[in-house]
JSON list of C-alpha atoms in Angstrom, two decimals:
[
{"chain": "A", "resi": 174, "resn": "UNK", "atom": "CA", "xyz": [35.34, 18.00, 15.09]},
{"chain": "A", "resi": 175, "resn": "UNK", "atom": "CA", "xyz": [33.11, 20.27, 16.02]},
{"chain": "A", "resi": 176, "resn": "UNK", "atom": "CA", "xyz": [34.74, 22.70, 12.98]},
{"chain": "A", "resi": 177, "resn": "UNK", "atom": "CA", "xyz": [33.73, 19.37, 10.77]},
{"chain": "A", "resi": 178, "resn": "UNK", "atom": "CA", "xyz": [30.06, 19.43, 11.78]},
{"chain": "A", "resi": 179, "resn": "UNK", "atom": "CA", "xyz": [27.16, 20.89, 9.15]},
{"chain": "A", "resi": 180, "resn": "UNK", "atom": "CA", "xyz": [24.96, 23.01, 10.23]},
{"chain": "A", "resi": 181, "resn": "UNK", "atom": "CA", "xyz": [21.37, 22.56, 9.99]},
{"chain": "A", "resi": 182, "resn": "UNK", "atom": "CA", "xyz": [20.58, 26.18, 9.62]},
{"chain": "A", "resi": 183, "resn": "UNK", "atom": "CA", "xyz": [22.74, 26.25, 6.30]},
{"chain": "A", "resi": 184, "resn": "UNK", "atom": "CA", "xyz": [20.17, 24.22, 4.89]},
{"chain": "A", "resi": 185, "resn": "UNK", "atom": "CA", "xyz": [17.01, 25.83, 5.96]},
{"chain": "A", "resi": 186, "resn": "UNK", "atom": "CA", "xyz": [14.99, 28.99, 4.90]},
{"chain": "A", "resi": 187, "resn": "UNK", "atom": "CA", "xyz": [12.91, 31.04, 7.19]},
{"chain": "A", "resi": 188, "resn": "UNK", "atom": "CA", "xyz": [9.44, 32.28, 5.36]},
{"chain": "A", "resi": 189, "resn": "UNK", "atom": "CA", "xyz": [7.43, 34.18, 7.88]},
{"chain": "A", "resi": 190, "resn": "UNK", "atom": "CA", "xyz": [3.93, 34.15, 7.13]},
{"chain": "A", "resi": 191, "resn": "UNK", "atom": "CA", "xyz": [1.31, 36.52, 8.22]},
{"chain": "A", "resi": 192, "resn": "UNK", "atom": "CA", "xyz": [-2.50, 35.47, 8.42]},
{"chain": "A", "resi": 193, "resn": "UNK", "atom": "CA", "xyz": [-5.54, 36.53, 10.22]},
{"chain": "A", "resi": 194, "resn": "UNK", "atom": "CA", "xyz": [-8.19, 35.22, 12.57]},
{"chain": "A", "resi": 195, "resn": "UNK", "atom": "CA", "xyz": [-11.66, 34.93, 10.69]},
{"chain": "A", "resi": 196, "resn": "UNK", "atom": "CA", "xyz": [-15.24, 34.98, 12.56]},
{"chain": "A", "resi": 197, "resn": "UNK", "atom": "CA", "xyz": [-17.15, 31.76, 11.58]},
{"chain": "A", "resi": 198, "resn": "UNK", "atom": "CA", "xyz": [-20.27, 33.27, 11.42]},
{"chain": "A", "resi": 199, "resn": "UNK", "atom": "CA", "xyz": [-19.76, 36.06, 9.15]},
{"chain": "A", "resi": 200, "resn": "UNK", "atom": "CA", "xyz": [-16.54, 35.21, 7.63]},
{"chain": "A", "resi": 201, "resn": "UNK", "atom": "CA", "xyz": [-14.89, 38.63, 8.28]},
{"chain": "A", "resi": 202, "resn": "UNK", "atom": "CA", "xyz": [-11.50, 39.01, 9.66]},
{"chain": "A", "resi": 203, "resn": "UNK", "atom": "CA", "xyz": [-11.79, 39.36, 13.54]},
{"chain": "A", "resi": 204, "resn": "UNK", "atom": "CA", "xyz": [-10.36, 42.53, 14.82]},
{"chain": "A", "resi": 205, "resn": "UNK", "atom": "CA", "xyz": [-6.89, 42.52, 16.88]},
{"chain": "A", "resi": 206, "resn": "UNK", "atom": "CA", "xyz": [-6.53, 38.90, 15.34]},
{"chain": "A", "resi": 207, "resn": "UNK", "atom": "CA", "xyz": [-3.38, 39.53, 13.14]},
{"chain": "A", "resi": 208, "resn": "UNK", "atom": "CA", "xyz": [-0.63, 36.85, 13.60]},
{"chain": "A", "resi": 209, "resn": "UNK", "atom": "CA", "xyz": [2.73, 35.82, 12.42]},
{"chain": "A", "resi": 210, "resn": "UNK", "atom": "CA", "xyz": [3.84, 32.52, 12.02]},
{"chain": "A", "resi": 211, "resn": "UNK", "atom": "CA", "xyz": [7.96, 31.79, 11.43]},
{"chain": "A", "resi": 212, "resn": "UNK", "atom": "CA", "xyz": [8.01, 28.94, 9.13]},
{"chain": "A", "resi": 213, "resn": "UNK", "atom": "CA", "xyz": [10.80, 26.92, 7.76]},
{"chain": "A", "resi": 214, "resn": "UNK", "atom": "CA", "xyz": [11.29, 25.09, 4.56]},
{"chain": "A", "resi": 215, "resn": "UNK", "atom": "CA", "xyz": [14.35, 23.52, 2.89]},
{"chain": "A", "resi": 216, "resn": "UNK", "atom": "CA", "xyz": [16.88, 25.25, 0.87]},
{"chain": "A", "resi": 217, "resn": "UNK", "atom": "CA", "xyz": [19.71, 23.46, -1.39]},
{"chain": "A", "resi": 218, "resn": "UNK", "atom": "CA", "xyz": [18.93, 20.10, -0.13]},
{"chain": "A", "resi": 219, "resn": "UNK", "atom": "CA", "xyz": [16.20, 17.32, -0.82]},
{"chain": "A", "resi": 220, "resn": "UNK", "atom": "CA", "xyz": [14.74, 14.68, 0.50]},
{"chain": "A", "resi": 221, "resn": "UNK", "atom": "CA", "xyz": [14.29, 10.98, -1.17]},
{"chain": "A", "resi": 222, "resn": "UNK", "atom": "CA", "xyz": [11.94, 8.35, 0.44]},
{"chain": "A", "resi": 223, "resn": "UNK", "atom": "CA", "xyz": [11.85, 4.98, -0.79]},
{"chain": "A", "resi": 224, "resn": "UNK", "atom": "CA", "xyz": [8.19, 3.48, -1.26]},
{"chain": "A", "resi": 225, "resn": "UNK", "atom": "CA", "xyz": [6.44, 0.25, -2.64]},
{"chain": "A", "resi": 226, "resn": "UNK", "atom": "CA", "xyz": [3.65, 1.08, -4.78]},
{"chain": "A", "resi": 227, "resn": "UNK", "atom": "CA", "xyz": [1.11, -1.44, -6.55]},
{"chain": "A", "resi": 228, "resn": "UNK", "atom": "CA", "xyz": [2.09, -2.68, -9.69]},
{"chain": "A", "resi": 229, "resn": "UNK", "atom": "CA", "xyz": [-1.48, -0.99, -11.34]},
{"chain": "A", "resi": 230, "resn": "UNK", "atom": "CA", "xyz": [-0.56, 1.95, -9.71]},
{"chain": "A", "resi": 231, "resn": "UNK", "atom": "CA", "xyz": [2.88, 2.43, -11.57]},
{"chain": "A", "resi": 232, "resn": "UNK", "atom": "CA", "xyz": [2.19, 3.78, -15.01]},
{"chain": "A", "resi": 233, "resn": "UNK", "atom": "CA", "xyz": [2.65, 7.67, -15.50]},
{"chain": "A", "resi": 234, "resn": "UNK", "atom": "CA", "xyz": [3.87, 8.03, -11.94]},
{"chain": "A", "resi": 235, "resn": "UNK", "atom": "CA", "xyz": [7.06, 9.82, -12.80]},
{"chain": "A", "resi": 236, "resn": "UNK", "atom": "CA", "xyz": [6.82, 13.56, -12.41]},
{"chain": "A", "resi": 237, "resn": "UNK", "atom": "CA", "xyz": [2.76, 13.15, -11.47]},
{"chain": "A", "resi": 238, "resn": "UNK", "atom": "CA", "xyz": [1.86, 15.07, -8.44]},
{"chain": "A", "resi": 239, "resn": "UNK", "atom": "CA", "xyz": [0.11, 13.74, -5.17]},
{"chain": "A", "resi": 240, "resn": "UNK", "atom": "CA", "xyz": [-0.99, 13.98, -1.56]},
{"chain": "A", "resi": 241, "resn": "UNK", "atom": "CA", "xyz": [1.66, 13.39, 1.10]},
{"chain": "A", "resi": 242, "resn": "UNK", "atom": "CA", "xyz": [0.73, 12.77, 5.08]},
{"chain": "A", "resi": 243, "resn": "UNK", "atom": "CA", "xyz": [-2.23, 13.96, 7.21]},
{"chain": "A", "resi": 244, "resn": "UNK", "atom": "CA", "xyz": [-1.87, 17.55, 6.30]},
{"chain": "A", "resi": 245, "resn": "UNK", "atom": "CA", "xyz": [-2.23, 16.64, 2.73]},
{"chain": "A", "resi": 246, "resn": "UNK", "atom": "CA", "xyz": [0.83, 18.26, 1.34]},
{"chain": "A", "resi": 247, "resn": "UNK", "atom": "CA", "xyz": [1.51, 18.51, -2.44]},
{"chain": "A", "resi": 248, "resn": "UNK", "atom": "CA", "xyz": [4.44, 16.44, -3.86]},
{"chain": "A", "resi": 249, "resn": "UNK", "atom": "CA", "xyz": [5.72, 15.68, -6.97]},
{"chain": "A", "resi": 250, "resn": "UNK", "atom": "CA", "xyz": [7.11, 12.01, -7.24]},
{"chain": "A", "resi": 251, "resn": "UNK", "atom": "CA", "xyz": [10.39, 11.43, -9.36]},
{"chain": "A", "resi": 252, "resn": "UNK", "atom": "CA", "xyz": [11.70, 7.77, -9.88]},
{"chain": "A", "resi": 253, "resn": "UNK", "atom": "CA", "xyz": [15.59, 8.00, -9.32]},
{"chain": "A", "resi": 254, "resn": "UNK", "atom": "CA", "xyz": [17.92, 4.87, -9.30]},
{"chain": "A", "resi": 255, "resn": "UNK", "atom": "CA", "xyz": [17.82, 1.87, -6.93]},
{"chain": "A", "resi": 256, "resn": "UNK", "atom": "CA", "xyz": [21.50, 2.45, -5.97]},
{"chain": "A", "resi": 257, "resn": "UNK", "atom": "CA", "xyz": [20.76, 6.02, -5.48]},
{"chain": "A", "resi": 258, "resn": "UNK", "atom": "CA", "xyz": [18.51, 4.75, -2.35]},
{"chain": "A", "resi": 259, "resn": "UNK", "atom": "CA", "xyz": [20.44, 1.92, -0.86]},
{"chain": "A", "resi": 260, "resn": "UNK", "atom": "CA", "xyz": [22.58, 2.01, 2.14]},
{"chain": "A", "resi": 261, "resn": "UNK", "atom": "CA", "xyz": [25.69, 0.02, 2.04]},
{"chain": "A", "resi": 262, "resn": "UNK", "atom": "CA", "xyz": [26.49, -2.39, 4.68]},
{"chain": "A", "resi": 263, "resn": "UNK", "atom": "CA", "xyz": [29.35, -1.30, 6.92]},
{"chain": "A", "resi": 264, "resn": "UNK", "atom": "CA", "xyz": [32.60, -3.73, 7.26]},
{"chain": "A", "resi": 265, "resn": "UNK", "atom": "CA", "xyz": [31.40, -4.67, 10.79]},
{"chain": "A", "resi": 266, "resn": "UNK", "atom": "CA", "xyz": [33.64, -5.68, 13.05]},
{"chain": "A", "resi": 267, "resn": "UNK", "atom": "CA", "xyz": [33.50, -8.43, 15.43]},
{"chain": "A", "resi": 268, "resn": "UNK", "atom": "CA", "xyz": [32.62, -7.95, 19.21]},
{"chain": "A", "resi": 269, "resn": "UNK", "atom": "CA", "xyz": [30.91, -4.77, 19.51]},
{"chain": "A", "resi": 270, "resn": "UNK", "atom": "CA", "xyz": [28.19, -3.37, 17.42]},
{"chain": "A", "resi": 271, "resn": "UNK", "atom": "CA", "xyz": [25.76, -0.44, 17.64]},
{"chain": "A", "resi": 272, "resn": "UNK", "atom": "CA", "xyz": [21.96, -0.34, 16.11]},
{"chain": "A", "resi": 273, "resn": "UNK", "atom": "CA", "xyz": [20.49, 3.02, 14.74]},
{"chain": "A", "resi": 274, "resn": "UNK", "atom": "CA", "xyz": [16.65, 3.57, 14.56]},
{"chain": "A", "resi": 275, "resn": "UNK", "atom": "CA", "xyz": [15.53, 5.25, 11.64]},
{"chain": "A", "resi": 276, "resn": "UNK", "atom": "CA", "xyz": [12.02, 4.94, 12.13]},
{"chain": "A", "resi": 277, "resn": "UNK", "atom": "CA", "xyz": [10.09, 4.81, 15.72]},
{"chain": "A", "resi": 278, "resn": "UNK", "atom": "CA", "xyz": [9.81, 1.12, 17.41]},
{"chain": "A", "resi": 279, "resn": "UNK", "atom": "CA", "xyz": [7.45, -1.22, 19.97]},
{"chain": "A", "resi": 280, "resn": "UNK", "atom": "CA", "xyz": [9.01, -3.18, 22.21]},
{"chain": "A", "resi": 281, "resn": "UNK", "atom": "CA", "xyz": [6.44, -4.65, 24.06]},
{"chain": "A", "resi": 282, "resn": "UNK", "atom": "CA", "xyz": [8.64, -7.11, 25.78]},
{"chain": "A", "resi": 283, "resn": "UNK", "atom": "CA", "xyz": [11.10, -4.49, 27.37]},
{"chain": "A", "resi": 284, "resn": "UNK", "atom": "CA", "xyz": [9.74, -1.43, 26.95]},
{"chain": "A", "resi": 285, "resn": "UNK", "atom": "CA", "xyz": [12.86, 0.68, 25.77]},
{"chain": "A", "resi": 286, "resn": "UNK", "atom": "CA", "xyz": [14.92, -1.89, 24.27]},
{"chain": "A", "resi": 287, "resn": "UNK", "atom": "CA", "xyz": [14.71, -4.55, 21.08]},
{"chain": "A", "resi": 288, "resn": "UNK", "atom": "CA", "xyz": [14.51, -8.05, 21.87]},
{"chain": "A", "resi": 289, "resn": "UNK", "atom": "CA", "xyz": [17.06, -9.35, 19.64]},
{"chain": "A", "resi": 290, "resn": "UNK", "atom": "CA", "xyz": [17.11, -12.68, 21.28]},
{"chain": "A", "resi": 291, "resn": "UNK", "atom": "CA", "xyz": [13.58, -13.81, 20.40]},
{"chain": "A", "resi": 292, "resn": "UNK", "atom": "CA", "xyz": [13.59, -11.85, 17.23]},
{"chain": "A", "resi": 293, "resn": "UNK", "atom": "CA", "xyz": [16.49, -13.01, 15.66]},
{"chain": "A", "resi": 294, "resn": "UNK", "atom": "CA", "xyz": [18.05, -15.53, 18.00]},
{"chain": "A", "resi": 295, "resn": "UNK", "atom": "CA", "xyz": [21.03, -13.03, 18.57]},
{"chain": "A", "resi": 296, "resn": "UNK", "atom": "CA", "xyz": [23.11, -13.52, 21.53]},
{"chain": "A", "resi": 297, "resn": "UNK", "atom": "CA", "xyz": [23.88, -9.61, 22.41]},
{"chain": "A", "resi": 298, "resn": "UNK", "atom": "CA", "xyz": [24.69, -8.16, 25.65]},
{"chain": "A", "resi": 299, "resn": "UNK", "atom": "CA", "xyz": [23.41, -4.34, 25.83]},
{"chain": "A", "resi": 300, "resn": "UNK", "atom": "CA", "xyz": [26.35, -2.12, 27.16]},
{"chain": "A", "resi": 301, "resn": "UNK", "atom": "CA", "xyz": [24.76, 1.23, 26.77]},
{"chain": "A", "resi": 302, "resn": "UNK", "atom": "CA", "xyz": [21.90, 3.22, 24.84]},
{"chain": "A", "resi": 303, "resn": "UNK", "atom": "CA", "xyz": [20.98, 6.60, 23.89]},
{"chain": "A", "resi": 304, "resn": "UNK", "atom": "CA", "xyz": [16.95, 6.73, 23.69]},
{"chain": "A", "resi": 305, "resn": "UNK", "atom": "CA", "xyz": [15.07, 9.61, 23.46]},
{"chain": "A", "resi": 306, "resn": "UNK", "atom": "CA", "xyz": [11.66, 10.07, 25.12]},
{"chain": "A", "resi": 307, "resn": "UNK", "atom": "CA", "xyz": [9.07, 8.11, 23.98]},
{"chain": "A", "resi": 308, "resn": "UNK", "atom": "CA", "xyz": [6.62, 9.53, 20.97]},
{"chain": "A", "resi": 309, "resn": "UNK", "atom": "CA", "xyz": [2.60, 9.02, 21.23]},
{"chain": "A", "resi": 310, "resn": "UNK", "atom": "CA", "xyz": [1.63, 7.25, 18.22]},
{"chain": "A", "resi": 311, "resn": "UNK", "atom": "CA", "xyz": [-2.39, 6.52, 17.18]},
{"chain": "A", "resi": 312, "resn": "UNK", "atom": "CA", "xyz": [-4.19, 7.14, 14.01]},
{"chain": "A", "resi": 313, "resn": "UNK", "atom": "CA", "xyz": [-7.92, 6.43, 12.56]},
{"chain": "A", "resi": 314, "resn": "UNK", "atom": "CA", "xyz": [-9.00, 2.82, 11.93]},
{"chain": "A", "resi": 315, "resn": "UNK", "atom": "CA", "xyz": [-11.13, 3.69, 8.51]},
{"chain": "A", "resi": 316, "resn": "UNK", "atom": "CA", "xyz": [-12.16, 0.29, 8.32]},
{"chain": "A", "resi": 317, "resn": "UNK", "atom": "CA", "xyz": [-13.91, 0.45, 11.90]},
{"chain": "A", "resi": 318, "resn": "UNK", "atom": "CA", "xyz": [-14.59, 4.08, 11.40]},
{"chain": "A", "resi": 319, "resn": "UNK", "atom": "CA", "xyz": [-12.82, 4.83, 15.17]},
{"chain": "A", "resi": 320, "resn": "UNK", "atom": "CA", "xyz": [-9.55, 6.12, 16.67]},
{"chain": "A", "resi": 321, "resn": "UNK", "atom": "CA", "xyz": [-6.81, 3.65, 16.79]},
{"chain": "A", "resi": 322, "resn": "UNK", "atom": "CA", "xyz": [-5.59, 3.43, 20.48]},
{"chain": "A", "resi": 323, "resn": "UNK", "atom": "CA", "xyz": [-2.56, 5.53, 21.48]},
{"chain": "A", "resi": 324, "resn": "UNK", "atom": "CA", "xyz": [0.66, 3.72, 22.01]},
{"chain": "A", "resi": 325, "resn": "UNK", "atom": "CA", "xyz": [4.02, 4.74, 23.48]},
{"chain": "A", "resi": 326, "resn": "UNK", "atom": "CA", "xyz": [7.06, 4.51, 21.02]},
{"chain": "A", "resi": 327, "resn": "UNK", "atom": "CA", "xyz": [11.00, 4.48, 20.94]},
{"chain": "A", "resi": 328, "resn": "UNK", "atom": "CA", "xyz": [11.97, 7.60, 19.00]},
{"chain": "A", "resi": 329, "resn": "UNK", "atom": "CA", "xyz": [13.59, 7.03, 15.88]},
{"chain": "A", "resi": 330, "resn": "UNK", "atom": "CA", "xyz": [17.30, 8.46, 16.19]},
{"chain": "A", "resi": 331, "resn": "UNK", "atom": "CA", "xyz": [17.94, 6.09, 19.50]},
{"chain": "A", "resi": 332, "resn": "UNK", "atom": "CA", "xyz": [20.71, 4.30, 19.57]},
{"chain": "A", "resi": 333, "resn": "UNK", "atom": "CA", "xyz": [21.74, 0.95, 21.20]},
{"chain": "A", "resi": 334, "resn": "UNK", "atom": "CA", "xyz": [25.56, -0.47, 21.79]},
{"chain": "A", "resi": 335, "resn": "UNK", "atom": "CA", "xyz": [25.96, -3.88, 22.03]},
{"chain": "A", "resi": 336, "resn": "UNK", "atom": "CA", "xyz": [29.11, -6.83, 23.02]},
{"chain": "A", "resi": 337, "resn": "UNK", "atom": "CA", "xyz": [28.59, -9.74, 21.25]},
{"chain": "A", "resi": 338, "resn": "UNK", "atom": "CA", "xyz": [30.41, -12.76, 19.65]},
{"chain": "A", "resi": 339, "resn": "UNK", "atom": "CA", "xyz": [27.95, -13.42, 16.69]},
{"chain": "A", "resi": 340, "resn": "UNK", "atom": "CA", "xyz": [29.38, -13.29, 13.74]},
{"chain": "A", "resi": 341, "resn": "UNK", "atom": "CA", "xyz": [29.05, -9.82, 12.21]},
{"chain": "A", "resi": 342, "resn": "UNK", "atom": "CA", "xyz": [27.61, -11.17, 8.69]},
{"chain": "A", "resi": 343, "resn": "UNK", "atom": "CA", "xyz": [24.74, -12.74, 10.72]},
{"chain": "A", "resi": 344, "resn": "UNK", "atom": "CA", "xyz": [23.95, -9.56, 12.61]},
{"chain": "A", "resi": 345, "resn": "UNK", "atom": "CA", "xyz": [24.02, -7.83, 9.39]},
{"chain": "A", "resi": 346, "resn": "UNK", "atom": "CA", "xyz": [21.89, -10.18, 7.14]},
{"chain": "A", "resi": 347, "resn": "UNK", "atom": "CA", "xyz": [19.15, -10.26, 10.39]},
{"chain": "A", "resi": 348, "resn": "UNK", "atom": "CA", "xyz": [18.91, -6.94, 11.42]},
{"chain": "A", "resi": 349, "resn": "UNK", "atom": "CA", "xyz": [20.65, -4.35, 8.81]},
{"chain": "A", "resi": 350, "resn": "UNK", "atom": "CA", "xyz": [17.46, -2.41, 7.20]},
{"chain": "A", "resi": 351, "resn": "UNK", "atom": "CA", "xyz": [15.12, -4.74, 8.39]},
{"chain": "A", "resi": 352, "resn": "UNK", "atom": "CA", "xyz": [12.44, -4.02, 11.39]},
{"chain": "A", "resi": 353, "resn": "UNK", "atom": "CA", "xyz": [13.24, -5.02, 15.07]},
{"chain": "A", "resi": 354, "resn": "UNK", "atom": "CA", "xyz": [9.84, -3.76, 16.26]},
{"chain": "A", "resi": 355, "resn": "UNK", "atom": "CA", "xyz": [7.95, -6.32, 18.53]},
{"chain": "A", "resi": 356, "resn": "UNK", "atom": "CA", "xyz": [4.69, -5.38, 16.42]},
{"chain": "A", "resi": 357, "resn": "UNK", "atom": "CA", "xyz": [3.71, -3.40, 13.18]},
{"chain": "A", "resi": 358, "resn": "UNK", "atom": "CA", "xyz": [6.67, -4.60, 11.42]},
{"chain": "A", "resi": 359, "resn": "UNK", "atom": "CA", "xyz": [4.86, -4.51, 8.13]},
{"chain": "A", "resi": 360, "resn": "UNK", "atom": "CA", "xyz": [3.86, -0.97, 8.50]},
{"chain": "A", "resi": 361, "resn": "UNK", "atom": "CA", "xyz": [7.78, 0.07, 8.80]},
{"chain": "A", "resi": 362, "resn": "UNK", "atom": "CA", "xyz": [8.18, 0.59, 12.45]},
{"chain": "A", "resi": 363, "resn": "UNK", "atom": "CA", "xyz": [11.52, -0.24, 14.07]},
{"chain": "A", "resi": 364, "resn": "UNK", "atom": "CA", "xyz": [13.71, 0.17, 10.86]},
{"chain": "A", "resi": 365, "resn": "UNK", "atom": "CA", "xyz": [17.19, -0.84, 12.01]},
{"chain": "A", "resi": 366, "resn": "UNK", "atom": "CA", "xyz": [20.53, 0.01, 11.00]},
{"chain": "A", "resi": 367, "resn": "UNK", "atom": "CA", "xyz": [24.03, -1.75, 12.20]},
{"chain": "A", "resi": 368, "resn": "UNK", "atom": "CA", "xyz": [27.63, 0.01, 12.52]},
{"chain": "A", "resi": 369, "resn": "UNK", "atom": "CA", "xyz": [30.64, -0.29, 14.39]},
{"chain": "A", "resi": 370, "resn": "UNK", "atom": "CA", "xyz": [31.58, 1.63, 17.63]},
{"chain": "A", "resi": 371, "resn": "UNK", "atom": "CA", "xyz": [34.61, 1.09, 19.85]},
{"chain": "A", "resi": 372, "resn": "UNK", "atom": "CA", "xyz": [34.48, 0.97, 23.53]},
{"chain": "A", "resi": 373, "resn": "UNK", "atom": "CA", "xyz": [36.52, 3.56, 25.38]},
{"chain": "A", "resi": 374, "resn": "UNK", "atom": "CA", "xyz": [39.45, 2.38, 27.05]},
{"chain": "A", "resi": 375, "resn": "UNK", "atom": "CA", "xyz": [39.97, 3.74, 30.59]},
{"chain": "A", "resi": 376, "resn": "UNK", "atom": "CA", "xyz": [43.41, 3.72, 32.26]}
]
């Protein structure tokens, strides 16, 4: 129900910032280049991510401050229990299931939908899908000192609805928490989760 929905605005705080434009030659403020940016930050909520760190780098890691992401934002690492980050598998019912993409995925065979038969030998009939606009993903190849080719990926948040006679245990074992991307699975693309759905009944 709409009344039970949680509003994102309850957990986001506005932090307006004012800046100036500078002349690169004189390093002084440019006249008329005063601007204001309405930035946001999370409030009353924390984000937890699961990462793998080489054993040699784990010593004294708790509470350390590191750079994260392309903008090199500072974050503090805090160890938490394994069970806190583990997502419980659902009690999957036989006959119908849905797949949710938690990270972008590359589907080279069909373009916008996963190849369950080719990757996992799972027979399933796609009955519906909610797929977002493709996202462009590239990067920089440090080894060869050149940009990586820009590729189109199905965005995170996309959902696929299937009918299948496969055993629920098989579907959960092969797909839940695994990558269903055709390529670059080792980089975390296409991490998927499985859930139940009921097909609408029409009179």
